[in-house]
PDB file of C-alpha atoms in Angstrom:
ATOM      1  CA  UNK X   1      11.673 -38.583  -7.061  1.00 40.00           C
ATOM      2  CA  UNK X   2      14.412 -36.781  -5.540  1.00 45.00           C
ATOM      3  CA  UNK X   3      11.810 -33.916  -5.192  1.00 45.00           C
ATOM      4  CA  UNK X   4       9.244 -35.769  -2.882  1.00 46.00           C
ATOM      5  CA  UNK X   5      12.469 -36.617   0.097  1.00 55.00           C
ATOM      6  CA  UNK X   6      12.774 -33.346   0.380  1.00 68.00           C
ATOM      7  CA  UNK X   7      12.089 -32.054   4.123  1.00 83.00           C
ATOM      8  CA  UNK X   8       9.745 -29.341   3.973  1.00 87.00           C
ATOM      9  CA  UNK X   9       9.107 -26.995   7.429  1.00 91.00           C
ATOM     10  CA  UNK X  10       7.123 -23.683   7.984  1.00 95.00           C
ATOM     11  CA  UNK X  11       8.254 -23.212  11.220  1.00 95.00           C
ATOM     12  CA  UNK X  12      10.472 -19.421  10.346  1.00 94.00           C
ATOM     13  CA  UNK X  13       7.219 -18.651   8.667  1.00 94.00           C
ATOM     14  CA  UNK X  14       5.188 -19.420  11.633  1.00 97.00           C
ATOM     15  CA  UNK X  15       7.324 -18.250  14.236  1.00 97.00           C
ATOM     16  CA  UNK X  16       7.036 -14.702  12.094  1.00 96.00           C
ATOM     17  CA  UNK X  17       3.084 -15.530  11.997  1.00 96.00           C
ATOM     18  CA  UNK X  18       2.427 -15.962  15.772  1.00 96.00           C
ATOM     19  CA  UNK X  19       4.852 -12.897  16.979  1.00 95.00           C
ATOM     20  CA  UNK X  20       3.186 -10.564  13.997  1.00 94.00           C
ATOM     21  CA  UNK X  21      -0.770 -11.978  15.655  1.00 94.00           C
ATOM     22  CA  UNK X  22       0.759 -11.128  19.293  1.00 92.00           C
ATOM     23  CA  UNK X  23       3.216 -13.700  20.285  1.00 94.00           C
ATOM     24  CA  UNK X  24       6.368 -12.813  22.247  1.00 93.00           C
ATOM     25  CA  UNK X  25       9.178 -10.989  19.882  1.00 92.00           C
ATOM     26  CA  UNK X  26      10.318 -14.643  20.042  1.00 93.00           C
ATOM     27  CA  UNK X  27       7.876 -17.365  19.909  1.00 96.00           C
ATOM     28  CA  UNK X  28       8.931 -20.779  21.969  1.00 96.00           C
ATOM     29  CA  UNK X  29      10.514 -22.982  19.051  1.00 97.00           C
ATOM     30  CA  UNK X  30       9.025 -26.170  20.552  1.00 97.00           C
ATOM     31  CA  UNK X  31       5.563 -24.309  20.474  1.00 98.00           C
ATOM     32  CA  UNK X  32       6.085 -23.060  16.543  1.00 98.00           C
ATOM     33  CA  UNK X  33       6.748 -26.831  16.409  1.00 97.00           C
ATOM     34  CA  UNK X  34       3.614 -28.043  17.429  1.00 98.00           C
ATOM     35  CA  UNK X  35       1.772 -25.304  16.015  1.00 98.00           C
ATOM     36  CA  UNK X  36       3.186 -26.499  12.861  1.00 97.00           C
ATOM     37  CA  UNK X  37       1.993 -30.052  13.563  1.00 97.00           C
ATOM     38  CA  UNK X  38      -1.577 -29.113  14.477  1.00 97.00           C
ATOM     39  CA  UNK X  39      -1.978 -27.194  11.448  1.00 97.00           C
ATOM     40  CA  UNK X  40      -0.596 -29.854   8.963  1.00 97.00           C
ATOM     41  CA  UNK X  41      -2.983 -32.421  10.958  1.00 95.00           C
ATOM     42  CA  UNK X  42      -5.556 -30.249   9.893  1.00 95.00           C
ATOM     43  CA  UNK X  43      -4.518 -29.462   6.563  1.00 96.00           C
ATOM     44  CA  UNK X  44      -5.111 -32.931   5.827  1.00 96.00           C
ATOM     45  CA  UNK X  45      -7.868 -33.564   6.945  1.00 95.00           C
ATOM     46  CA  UNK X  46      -9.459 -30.644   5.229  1.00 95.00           C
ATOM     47  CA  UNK X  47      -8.272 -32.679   1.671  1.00 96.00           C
ATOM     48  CA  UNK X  48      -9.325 -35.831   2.815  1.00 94.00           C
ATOM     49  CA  UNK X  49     -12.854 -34.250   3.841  1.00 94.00           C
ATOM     50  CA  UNK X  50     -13.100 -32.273   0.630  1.00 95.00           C
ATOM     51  CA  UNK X  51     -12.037 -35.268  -1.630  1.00 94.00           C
ATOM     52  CA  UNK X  52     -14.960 -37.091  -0.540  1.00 92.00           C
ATOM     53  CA  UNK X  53     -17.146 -34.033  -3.215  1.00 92.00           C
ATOM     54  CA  UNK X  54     -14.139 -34.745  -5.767  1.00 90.00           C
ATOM     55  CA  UNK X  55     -15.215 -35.979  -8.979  1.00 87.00           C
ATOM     56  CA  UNK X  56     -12.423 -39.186  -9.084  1.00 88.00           C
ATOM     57  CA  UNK X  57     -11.156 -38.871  -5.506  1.00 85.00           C
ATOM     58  CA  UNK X  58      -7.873 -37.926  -6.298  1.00 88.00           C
ATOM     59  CA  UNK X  59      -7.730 -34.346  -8.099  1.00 92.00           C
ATOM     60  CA  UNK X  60      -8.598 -31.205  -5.777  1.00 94.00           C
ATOM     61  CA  UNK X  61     -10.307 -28.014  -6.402  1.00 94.00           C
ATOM     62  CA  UNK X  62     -10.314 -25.032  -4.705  1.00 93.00           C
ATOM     63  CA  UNK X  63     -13.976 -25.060  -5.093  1.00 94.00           C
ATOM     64  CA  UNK X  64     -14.080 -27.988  -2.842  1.00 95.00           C
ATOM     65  CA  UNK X  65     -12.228 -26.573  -0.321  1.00 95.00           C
ATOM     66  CA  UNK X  66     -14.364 -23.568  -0.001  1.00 95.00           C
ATOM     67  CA  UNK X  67     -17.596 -25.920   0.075  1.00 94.00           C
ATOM     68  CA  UNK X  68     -16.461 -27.097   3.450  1.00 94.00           C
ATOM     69  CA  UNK X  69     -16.415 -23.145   4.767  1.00 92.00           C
ATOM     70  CA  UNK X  70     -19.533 -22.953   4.101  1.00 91.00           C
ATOM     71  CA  UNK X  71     -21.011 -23.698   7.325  1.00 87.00           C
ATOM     72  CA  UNK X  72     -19.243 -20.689   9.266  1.00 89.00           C
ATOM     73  CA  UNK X  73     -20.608 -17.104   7.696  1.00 91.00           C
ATOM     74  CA  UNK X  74     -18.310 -15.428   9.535  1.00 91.00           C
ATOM     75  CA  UNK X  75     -14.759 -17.388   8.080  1.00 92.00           C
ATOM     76  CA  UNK X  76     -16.817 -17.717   4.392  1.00 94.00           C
ATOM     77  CA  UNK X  77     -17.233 -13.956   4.528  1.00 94.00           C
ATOM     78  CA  UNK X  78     -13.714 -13.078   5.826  1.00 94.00           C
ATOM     79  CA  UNK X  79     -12.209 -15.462   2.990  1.00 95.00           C
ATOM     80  CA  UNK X  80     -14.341 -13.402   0.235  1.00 94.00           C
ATOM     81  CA  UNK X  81     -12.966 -10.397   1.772  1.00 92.00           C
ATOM     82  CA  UNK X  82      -9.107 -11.931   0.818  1.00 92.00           C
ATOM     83  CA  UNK X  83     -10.461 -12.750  -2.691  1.00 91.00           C
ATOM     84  CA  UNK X  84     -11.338  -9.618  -3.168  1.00 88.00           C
ATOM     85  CA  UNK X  85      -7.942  -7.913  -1.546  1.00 85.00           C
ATOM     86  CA  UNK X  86      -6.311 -10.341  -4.227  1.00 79.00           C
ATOM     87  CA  UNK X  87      -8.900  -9.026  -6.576  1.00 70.00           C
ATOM     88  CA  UNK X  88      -8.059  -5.560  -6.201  1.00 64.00           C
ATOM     89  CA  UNK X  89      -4.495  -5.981  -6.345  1.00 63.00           C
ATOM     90  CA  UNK X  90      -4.389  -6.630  -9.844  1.00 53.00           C
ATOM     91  CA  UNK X  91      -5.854  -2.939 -10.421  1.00 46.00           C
ATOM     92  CA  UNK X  92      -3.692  -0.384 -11.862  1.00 46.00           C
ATOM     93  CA  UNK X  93      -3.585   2.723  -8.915  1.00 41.00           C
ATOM     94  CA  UNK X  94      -4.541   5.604 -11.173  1.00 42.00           C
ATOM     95  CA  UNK X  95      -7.163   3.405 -12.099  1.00 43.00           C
ATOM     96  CA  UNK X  96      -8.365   3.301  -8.810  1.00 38.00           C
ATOM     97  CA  UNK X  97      -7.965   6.733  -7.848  1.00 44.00           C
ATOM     98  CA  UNK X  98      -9.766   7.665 -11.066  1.00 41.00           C
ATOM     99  CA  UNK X  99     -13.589   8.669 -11.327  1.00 41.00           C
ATOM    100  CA  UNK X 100     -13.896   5.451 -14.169  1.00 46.00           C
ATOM    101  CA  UNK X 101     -12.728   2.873 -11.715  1.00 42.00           C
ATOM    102  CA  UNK X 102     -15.617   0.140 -11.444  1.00 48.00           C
ATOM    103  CA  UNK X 103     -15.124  -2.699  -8.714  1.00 49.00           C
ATOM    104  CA  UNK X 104     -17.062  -4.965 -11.161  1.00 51.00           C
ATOM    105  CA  UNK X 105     -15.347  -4.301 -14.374  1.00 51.00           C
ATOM    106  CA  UNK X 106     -12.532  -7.219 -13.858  1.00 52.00           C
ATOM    107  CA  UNK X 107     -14.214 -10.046 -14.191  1.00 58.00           C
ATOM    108  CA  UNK X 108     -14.738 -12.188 -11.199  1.00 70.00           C
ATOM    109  CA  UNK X 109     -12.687 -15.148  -9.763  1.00 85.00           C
ATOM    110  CA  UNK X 110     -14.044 -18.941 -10.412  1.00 85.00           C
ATOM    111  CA  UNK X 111     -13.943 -18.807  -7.153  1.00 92.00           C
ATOM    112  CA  UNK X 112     -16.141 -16.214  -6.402  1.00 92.00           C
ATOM    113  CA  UNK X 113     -18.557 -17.146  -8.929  1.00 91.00           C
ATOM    114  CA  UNK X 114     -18.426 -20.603  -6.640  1.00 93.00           C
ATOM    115  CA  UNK X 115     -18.879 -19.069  -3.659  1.00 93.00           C
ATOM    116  CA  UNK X 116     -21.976 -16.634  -5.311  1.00 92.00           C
ATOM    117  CA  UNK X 117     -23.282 -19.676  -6.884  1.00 92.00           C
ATOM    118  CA  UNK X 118     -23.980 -22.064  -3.074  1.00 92.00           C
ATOM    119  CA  UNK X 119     -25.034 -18.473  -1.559  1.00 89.00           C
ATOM    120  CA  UNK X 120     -28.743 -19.485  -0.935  1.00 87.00           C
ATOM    121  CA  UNK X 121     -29.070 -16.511   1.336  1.00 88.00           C
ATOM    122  CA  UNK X 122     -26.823 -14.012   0.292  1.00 89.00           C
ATOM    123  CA  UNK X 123     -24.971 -13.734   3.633  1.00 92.00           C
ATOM    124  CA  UNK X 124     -21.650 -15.147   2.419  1.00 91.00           C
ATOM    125  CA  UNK X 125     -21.062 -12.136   0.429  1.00 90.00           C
ATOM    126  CA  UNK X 126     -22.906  -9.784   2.595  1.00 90.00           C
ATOM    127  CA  UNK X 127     -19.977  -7.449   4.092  1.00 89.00           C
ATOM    128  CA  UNK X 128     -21.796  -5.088   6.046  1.00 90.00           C
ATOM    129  CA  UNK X 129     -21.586  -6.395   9.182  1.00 88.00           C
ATOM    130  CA  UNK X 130     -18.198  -5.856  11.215  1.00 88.00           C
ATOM    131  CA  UNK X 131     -15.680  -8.741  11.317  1.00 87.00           C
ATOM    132  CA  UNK X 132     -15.050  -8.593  14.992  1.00 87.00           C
ATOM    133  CA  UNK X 133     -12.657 -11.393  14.945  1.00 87.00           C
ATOM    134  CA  UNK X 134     -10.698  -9.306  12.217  1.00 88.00           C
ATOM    135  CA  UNK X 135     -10.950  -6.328  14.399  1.00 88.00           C
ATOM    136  CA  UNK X 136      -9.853  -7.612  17.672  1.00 87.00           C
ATOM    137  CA  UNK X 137      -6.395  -8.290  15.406  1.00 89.00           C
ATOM    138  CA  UNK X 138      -6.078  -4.966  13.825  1.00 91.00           C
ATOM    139  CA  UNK X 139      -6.856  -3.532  17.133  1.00 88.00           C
ATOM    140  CA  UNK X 140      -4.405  -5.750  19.119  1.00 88.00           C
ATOM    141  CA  UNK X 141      -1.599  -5.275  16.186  1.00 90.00           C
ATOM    142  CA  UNK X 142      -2.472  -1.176  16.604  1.00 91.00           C
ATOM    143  CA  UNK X 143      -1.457  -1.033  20.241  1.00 87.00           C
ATOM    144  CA  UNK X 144       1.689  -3.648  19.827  1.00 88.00           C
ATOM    145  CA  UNK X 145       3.348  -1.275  17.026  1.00 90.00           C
ATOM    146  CA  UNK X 146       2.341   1.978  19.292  1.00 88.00           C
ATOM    147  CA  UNK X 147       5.188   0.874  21.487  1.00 87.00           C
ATOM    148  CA  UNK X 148       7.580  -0.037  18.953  1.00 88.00           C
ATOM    149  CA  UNK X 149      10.522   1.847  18.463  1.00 90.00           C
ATOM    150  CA  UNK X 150      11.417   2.326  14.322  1.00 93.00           C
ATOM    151  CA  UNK X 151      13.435  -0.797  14.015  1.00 93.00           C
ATOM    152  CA  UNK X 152      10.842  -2.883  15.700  1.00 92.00           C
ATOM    153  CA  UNK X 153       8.095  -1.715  13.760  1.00 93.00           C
ATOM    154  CA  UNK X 154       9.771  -2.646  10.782  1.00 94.00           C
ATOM    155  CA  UNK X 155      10.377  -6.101  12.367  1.00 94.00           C
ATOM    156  CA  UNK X 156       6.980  -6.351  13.219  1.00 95.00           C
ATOM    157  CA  UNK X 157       5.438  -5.091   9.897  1.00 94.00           C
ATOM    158  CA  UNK X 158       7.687  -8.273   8.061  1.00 94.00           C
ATOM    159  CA  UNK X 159       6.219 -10.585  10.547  1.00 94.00           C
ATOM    160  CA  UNK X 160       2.402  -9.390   9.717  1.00 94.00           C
ATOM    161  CA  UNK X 161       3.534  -9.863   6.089  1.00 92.00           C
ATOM    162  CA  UNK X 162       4.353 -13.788   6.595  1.00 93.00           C
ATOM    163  CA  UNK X 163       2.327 -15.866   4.669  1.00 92.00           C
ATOM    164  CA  UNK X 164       2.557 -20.098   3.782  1.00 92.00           C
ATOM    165  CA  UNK X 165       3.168 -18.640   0.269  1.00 82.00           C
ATOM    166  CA  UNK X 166       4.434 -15.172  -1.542  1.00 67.00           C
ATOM    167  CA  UNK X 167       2.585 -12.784  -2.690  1.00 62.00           C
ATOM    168  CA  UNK X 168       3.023 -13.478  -6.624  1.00 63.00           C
ATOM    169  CA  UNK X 169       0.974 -17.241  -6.362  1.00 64.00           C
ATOM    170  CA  UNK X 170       1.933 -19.412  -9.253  1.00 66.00           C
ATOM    171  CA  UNK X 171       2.116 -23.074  -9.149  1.00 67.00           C
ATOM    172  CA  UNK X 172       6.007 -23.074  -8.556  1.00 70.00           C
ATOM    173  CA  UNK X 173       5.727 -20.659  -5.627  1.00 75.00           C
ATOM    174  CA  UNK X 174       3.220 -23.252  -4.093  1.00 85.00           C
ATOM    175  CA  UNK X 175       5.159 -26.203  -4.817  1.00 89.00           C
ATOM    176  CA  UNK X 176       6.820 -25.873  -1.282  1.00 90.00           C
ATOM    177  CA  UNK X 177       3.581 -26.061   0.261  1.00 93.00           C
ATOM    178  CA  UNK X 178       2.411 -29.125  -1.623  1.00 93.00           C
ATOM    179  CA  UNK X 179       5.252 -30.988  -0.431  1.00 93.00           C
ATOM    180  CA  UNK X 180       4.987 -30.294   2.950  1.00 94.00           C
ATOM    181  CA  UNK X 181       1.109 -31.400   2.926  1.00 94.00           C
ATOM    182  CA  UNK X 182       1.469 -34.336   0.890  1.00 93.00           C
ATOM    183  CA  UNK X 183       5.194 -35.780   0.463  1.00 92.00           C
ATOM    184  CA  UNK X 184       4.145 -38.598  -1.450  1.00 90.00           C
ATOM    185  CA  UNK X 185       2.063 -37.014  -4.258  1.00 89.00           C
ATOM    186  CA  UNK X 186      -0.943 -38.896  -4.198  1.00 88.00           C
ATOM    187  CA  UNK X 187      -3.097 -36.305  -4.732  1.00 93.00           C
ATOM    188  CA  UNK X 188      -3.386 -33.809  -7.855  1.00 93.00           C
ATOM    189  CA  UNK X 189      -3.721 -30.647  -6.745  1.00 93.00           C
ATOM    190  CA  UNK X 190      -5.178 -27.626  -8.598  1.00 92.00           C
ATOM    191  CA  UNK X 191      -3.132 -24.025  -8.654  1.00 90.00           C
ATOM    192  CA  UNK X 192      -6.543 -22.359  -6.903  1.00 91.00           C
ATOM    193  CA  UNK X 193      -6.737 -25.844  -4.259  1.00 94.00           C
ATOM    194  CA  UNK X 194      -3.193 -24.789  -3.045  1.00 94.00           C
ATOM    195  CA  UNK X 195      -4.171 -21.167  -2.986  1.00 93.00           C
ATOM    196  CA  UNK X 196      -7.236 -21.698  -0.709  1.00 95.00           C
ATOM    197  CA  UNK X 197      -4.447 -24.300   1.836  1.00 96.00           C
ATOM    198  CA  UNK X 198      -2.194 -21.499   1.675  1.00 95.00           C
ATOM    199  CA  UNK X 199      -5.210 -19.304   3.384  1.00 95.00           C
ATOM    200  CA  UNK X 200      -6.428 -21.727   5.787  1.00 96.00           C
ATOM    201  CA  UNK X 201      -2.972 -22.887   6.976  1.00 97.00           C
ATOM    202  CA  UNK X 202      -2.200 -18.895   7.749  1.00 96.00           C
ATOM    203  CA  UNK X 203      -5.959 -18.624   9.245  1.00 96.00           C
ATOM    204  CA  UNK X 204      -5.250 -21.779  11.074  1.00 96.00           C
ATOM    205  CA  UNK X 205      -2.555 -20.001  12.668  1.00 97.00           C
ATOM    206  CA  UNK X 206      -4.075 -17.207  13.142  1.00 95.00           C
ATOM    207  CA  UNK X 207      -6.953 -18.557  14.974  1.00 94.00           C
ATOM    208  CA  UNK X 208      -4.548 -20.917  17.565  1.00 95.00           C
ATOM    209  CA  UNK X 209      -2.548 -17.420  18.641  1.00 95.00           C
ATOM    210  CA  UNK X 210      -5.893 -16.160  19.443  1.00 92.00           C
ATOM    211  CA  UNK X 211      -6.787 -19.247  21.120  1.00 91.00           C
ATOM    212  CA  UNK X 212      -3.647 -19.396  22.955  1.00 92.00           C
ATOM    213  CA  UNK X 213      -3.894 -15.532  24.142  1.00 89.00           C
ATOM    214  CA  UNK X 214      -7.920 -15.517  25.505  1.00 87.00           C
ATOM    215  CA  UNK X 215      -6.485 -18.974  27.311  1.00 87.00           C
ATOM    216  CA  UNK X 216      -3.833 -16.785  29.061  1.00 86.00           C
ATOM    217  CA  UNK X 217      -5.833 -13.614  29.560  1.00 81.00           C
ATOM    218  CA  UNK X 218      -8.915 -16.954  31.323  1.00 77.00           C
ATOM    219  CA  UNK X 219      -6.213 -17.825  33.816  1.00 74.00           C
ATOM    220  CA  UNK X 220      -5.543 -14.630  34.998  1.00 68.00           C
ATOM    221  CA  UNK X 221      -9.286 -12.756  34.543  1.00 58.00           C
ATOM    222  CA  UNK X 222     -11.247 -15.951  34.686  1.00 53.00           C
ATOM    223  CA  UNK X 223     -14.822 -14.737  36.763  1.00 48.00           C
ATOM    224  CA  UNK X 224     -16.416 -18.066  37.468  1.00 42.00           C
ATOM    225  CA  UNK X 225     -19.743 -16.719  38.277  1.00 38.00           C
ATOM    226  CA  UNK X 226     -19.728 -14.684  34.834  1.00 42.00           C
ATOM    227  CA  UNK X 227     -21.822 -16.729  32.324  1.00 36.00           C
ATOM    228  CA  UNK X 228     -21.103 -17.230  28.307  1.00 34.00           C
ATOM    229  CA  UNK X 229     -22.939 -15.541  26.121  1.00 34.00           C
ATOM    230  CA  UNK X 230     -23.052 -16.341  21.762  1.00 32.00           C
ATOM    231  CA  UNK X 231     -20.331 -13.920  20.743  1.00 34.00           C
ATOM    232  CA  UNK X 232     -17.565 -15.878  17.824  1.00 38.00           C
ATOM    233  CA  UNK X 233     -15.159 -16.850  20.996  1.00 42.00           C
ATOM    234  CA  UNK X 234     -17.438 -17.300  23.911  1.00 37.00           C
ATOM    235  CA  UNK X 235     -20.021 -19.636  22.544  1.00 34.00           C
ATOM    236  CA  UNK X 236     -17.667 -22.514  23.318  1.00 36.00           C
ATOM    237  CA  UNK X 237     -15.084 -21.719  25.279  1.00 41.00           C
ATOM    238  CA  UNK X 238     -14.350 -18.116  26.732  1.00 42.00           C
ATOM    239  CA  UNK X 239     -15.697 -15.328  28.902  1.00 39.00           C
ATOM    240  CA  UNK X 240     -17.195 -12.342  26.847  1.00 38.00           C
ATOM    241  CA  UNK X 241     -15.143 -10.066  29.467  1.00 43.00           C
ATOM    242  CA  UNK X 242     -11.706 -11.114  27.440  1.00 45.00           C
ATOM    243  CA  UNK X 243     -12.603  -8.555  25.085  1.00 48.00           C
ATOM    244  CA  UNK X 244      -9.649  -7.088  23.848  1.00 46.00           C
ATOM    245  CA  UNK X 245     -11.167  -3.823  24.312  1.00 47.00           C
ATOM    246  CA  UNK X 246     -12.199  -4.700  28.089  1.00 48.00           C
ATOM    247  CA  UNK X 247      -8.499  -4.861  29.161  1.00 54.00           C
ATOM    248  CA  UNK X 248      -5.838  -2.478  28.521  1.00 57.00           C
ATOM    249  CA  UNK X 249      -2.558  -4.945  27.815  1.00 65.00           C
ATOM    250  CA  UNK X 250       0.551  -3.467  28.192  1.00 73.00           C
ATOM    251  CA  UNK X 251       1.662  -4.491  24.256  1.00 74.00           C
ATOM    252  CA  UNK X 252       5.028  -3.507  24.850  1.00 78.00           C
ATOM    253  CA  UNK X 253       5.545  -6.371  26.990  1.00 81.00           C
ATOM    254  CA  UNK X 254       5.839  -8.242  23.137  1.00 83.00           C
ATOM    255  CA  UNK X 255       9.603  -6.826  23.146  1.00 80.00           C
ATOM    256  CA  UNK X 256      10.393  -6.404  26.677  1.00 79.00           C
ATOM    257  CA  UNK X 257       9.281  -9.151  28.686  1.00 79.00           C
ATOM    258  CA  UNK X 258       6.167 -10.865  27.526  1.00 84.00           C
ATOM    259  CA  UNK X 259       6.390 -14.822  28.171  1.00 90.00           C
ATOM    260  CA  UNK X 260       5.982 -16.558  24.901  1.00 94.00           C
ATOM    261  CA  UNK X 261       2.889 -19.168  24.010  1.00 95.00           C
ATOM    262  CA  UNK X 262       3.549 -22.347  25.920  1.00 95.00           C
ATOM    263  CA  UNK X 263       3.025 -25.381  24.727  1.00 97.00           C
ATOM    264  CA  UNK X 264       0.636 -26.141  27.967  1.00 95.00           C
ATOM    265  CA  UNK X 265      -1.357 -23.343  26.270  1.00 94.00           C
ATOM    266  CA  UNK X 266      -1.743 -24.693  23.007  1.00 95.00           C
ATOM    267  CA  UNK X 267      -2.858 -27.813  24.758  1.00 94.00           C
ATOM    268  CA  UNK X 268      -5.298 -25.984  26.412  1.00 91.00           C
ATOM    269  CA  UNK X 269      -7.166 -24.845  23.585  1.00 91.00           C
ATOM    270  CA  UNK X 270      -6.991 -27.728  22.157  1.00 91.00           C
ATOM    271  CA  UNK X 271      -8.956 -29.507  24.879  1.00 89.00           C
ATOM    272  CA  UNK X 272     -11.261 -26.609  24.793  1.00 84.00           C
ATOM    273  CA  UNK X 273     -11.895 -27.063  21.114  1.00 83.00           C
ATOM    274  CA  UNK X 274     -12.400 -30.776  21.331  1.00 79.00           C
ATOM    275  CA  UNK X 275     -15.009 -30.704  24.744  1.00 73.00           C
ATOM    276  CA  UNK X 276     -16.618 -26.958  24.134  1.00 57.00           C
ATOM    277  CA  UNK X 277     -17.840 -25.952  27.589  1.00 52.00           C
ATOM    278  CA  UNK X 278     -21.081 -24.808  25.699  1.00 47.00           C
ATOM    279  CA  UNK X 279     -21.967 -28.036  23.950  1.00 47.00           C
ATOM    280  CA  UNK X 280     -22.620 -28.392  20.228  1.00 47.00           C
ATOM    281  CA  UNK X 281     -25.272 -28.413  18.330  1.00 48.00           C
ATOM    282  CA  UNK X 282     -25.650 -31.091  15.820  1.00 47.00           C
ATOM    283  CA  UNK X 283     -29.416 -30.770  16.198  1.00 48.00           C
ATOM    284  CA  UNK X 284     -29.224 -35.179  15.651  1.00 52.00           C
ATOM    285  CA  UNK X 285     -27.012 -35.388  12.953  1.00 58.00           C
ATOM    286  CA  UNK X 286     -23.389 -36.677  12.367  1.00 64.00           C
ATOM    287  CA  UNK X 287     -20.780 -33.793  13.151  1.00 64.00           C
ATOM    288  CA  UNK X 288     -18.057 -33.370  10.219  1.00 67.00           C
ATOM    289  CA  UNK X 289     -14.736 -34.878  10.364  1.00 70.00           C
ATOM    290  CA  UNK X 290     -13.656 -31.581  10.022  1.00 75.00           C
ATOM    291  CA  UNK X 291     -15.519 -29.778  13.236  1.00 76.00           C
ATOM    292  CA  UNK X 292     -12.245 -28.934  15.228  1.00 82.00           C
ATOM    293  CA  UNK X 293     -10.617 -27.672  12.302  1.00 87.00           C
ATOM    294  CA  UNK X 294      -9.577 -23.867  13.029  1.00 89.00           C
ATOM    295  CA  UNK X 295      -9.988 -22.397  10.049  1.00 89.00           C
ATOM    296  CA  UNK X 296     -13.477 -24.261   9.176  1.00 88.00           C
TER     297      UNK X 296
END
């Protein structure tokens, strides 16, 4: 009992999140704040969504959760890439480096044999196109640690390491998490369930910094003549010239001067998210509860 009063926050962690995705050195604390709100909010609502395919209503899967990805590609093929990262991990080096290593020999996560088994198509496990979304990060990330002296860039490397949960998962490491979703303990969840919240909390994140930085880079780039076009951010809400490529941001400004995300920018892509300037397709039918959910 005494376990379930405890007060659970994320708020270091996603302070450490946002600065490592290209937030300010210090990210506003009443903006972490919200940031942690918006992504709890949607935490839950992922459960209560994906309890509706639960067998009694009241125990999770992970396999659940993933059936919910499954109408973005894009996110379903990004999360197979982090199964098999997590995959991989597990490999002994010299192994690896070795002319006998064989991607297939360790057998593959329930997960994955989930994910392989709704894959109509193929395309959820078809990794040969590029992951721009991925790649605008790793390019943005490049250029902030190119201007960081040593100490920084050691700063900033722990903050790209931040995670809702370590890197050894186990049920105890996760407890933390399940508290802070669900206090009361309604709901049973399983270890792989938590796993998969642990990855679309930090996506969640991930995606509102991104969000939040295209909303900045709108105000002061914005063409209103220029028109959208179907690339993963513009289709419903920004200009395909915010490119991180198209614009040469002086990164350094993370340590010396950059203004933080503001709360008035959160709010911003909120409204965007809720009333897309490009419409949505539902093609007639009922949208999911879940269709403003970041990391869905």
């Amino acid at each position: 009992m005494e376990q379930t009063k405890q007060k659970v926050s994320f708020t270091n962690e996603i302070s450490r999140m946002m600065f490592g995705f290209g937030d300010s050195h210090a990210p506003n604390p009443d903006t972490v704040q919200l940031v942690e709100h918006i992504t709890l909010l949607q935490l839950r609502t992922i459960i209560q969504e994906a309890l509706k395919y639960s067998t009694d209503g009241a125990t999770l899967k992970g396999e659940e959760l993933v059936f919910l990805m499954r109408r973005d590609k894009h996110k379903m093929r990004r999360f197979v890439k982090y199964l098999q990262n997590k995959k991989f991990k597990g490999t002994n080096p010299h192994q690896i480096g070795g002319m006998n290593f064989d991607p297939e020999e360790k057998p593959k996560c329930y997960l994955m044999q989930f994910i392989e088994k709704i894959d109509e198509t193929g395309e959820f496990i078809d990794l040969s196109e590029v992951d721009e979304v991925k790649l605008e990060r790793e390019i943005r990330a490049d250029r902030m640690s190119q201007v960081l002296n040593e100490e920084q860039y050691i700063e900033f490397s722990k903050a790209r390491c931040a995670s809702f949960c370590s890197k050894q998962i186990t049920m105890s490491n996760l407890e933390r998490l399940k508290i802070w979703i669900d206090p009361i303990g309604k709901i049973t969840y399983r270890l792989e369930a938590l796993e998969v919240l642990a990855y679309l909390a930090y996506q969640t994140v991930a995606e509102i910094t991104d969000y939040a930085l295209l909303v900045r880079m709108d105000a002061k780039y914005h063409d209103p003549l220029q028109h959208f076009n179907n690339s993963y951010y513009t289709a419903t809400m920004f200009n395909s010239g915010h490119k991180f490529g198209a614009i040469n941001i002086d990164h350094s400004r993370v340590y010396t001067g950059q203004d933080p995300i503001s709360i008035d920018e959160i709010k911003e892509v909120l409204r965007r998210i809720r009333s897309p300037q490009g419409g949505v397709l539902s093609l007639g039918g009922k949208l999911p509860e879940t269709h403003f959910c970041f990391a869905l």
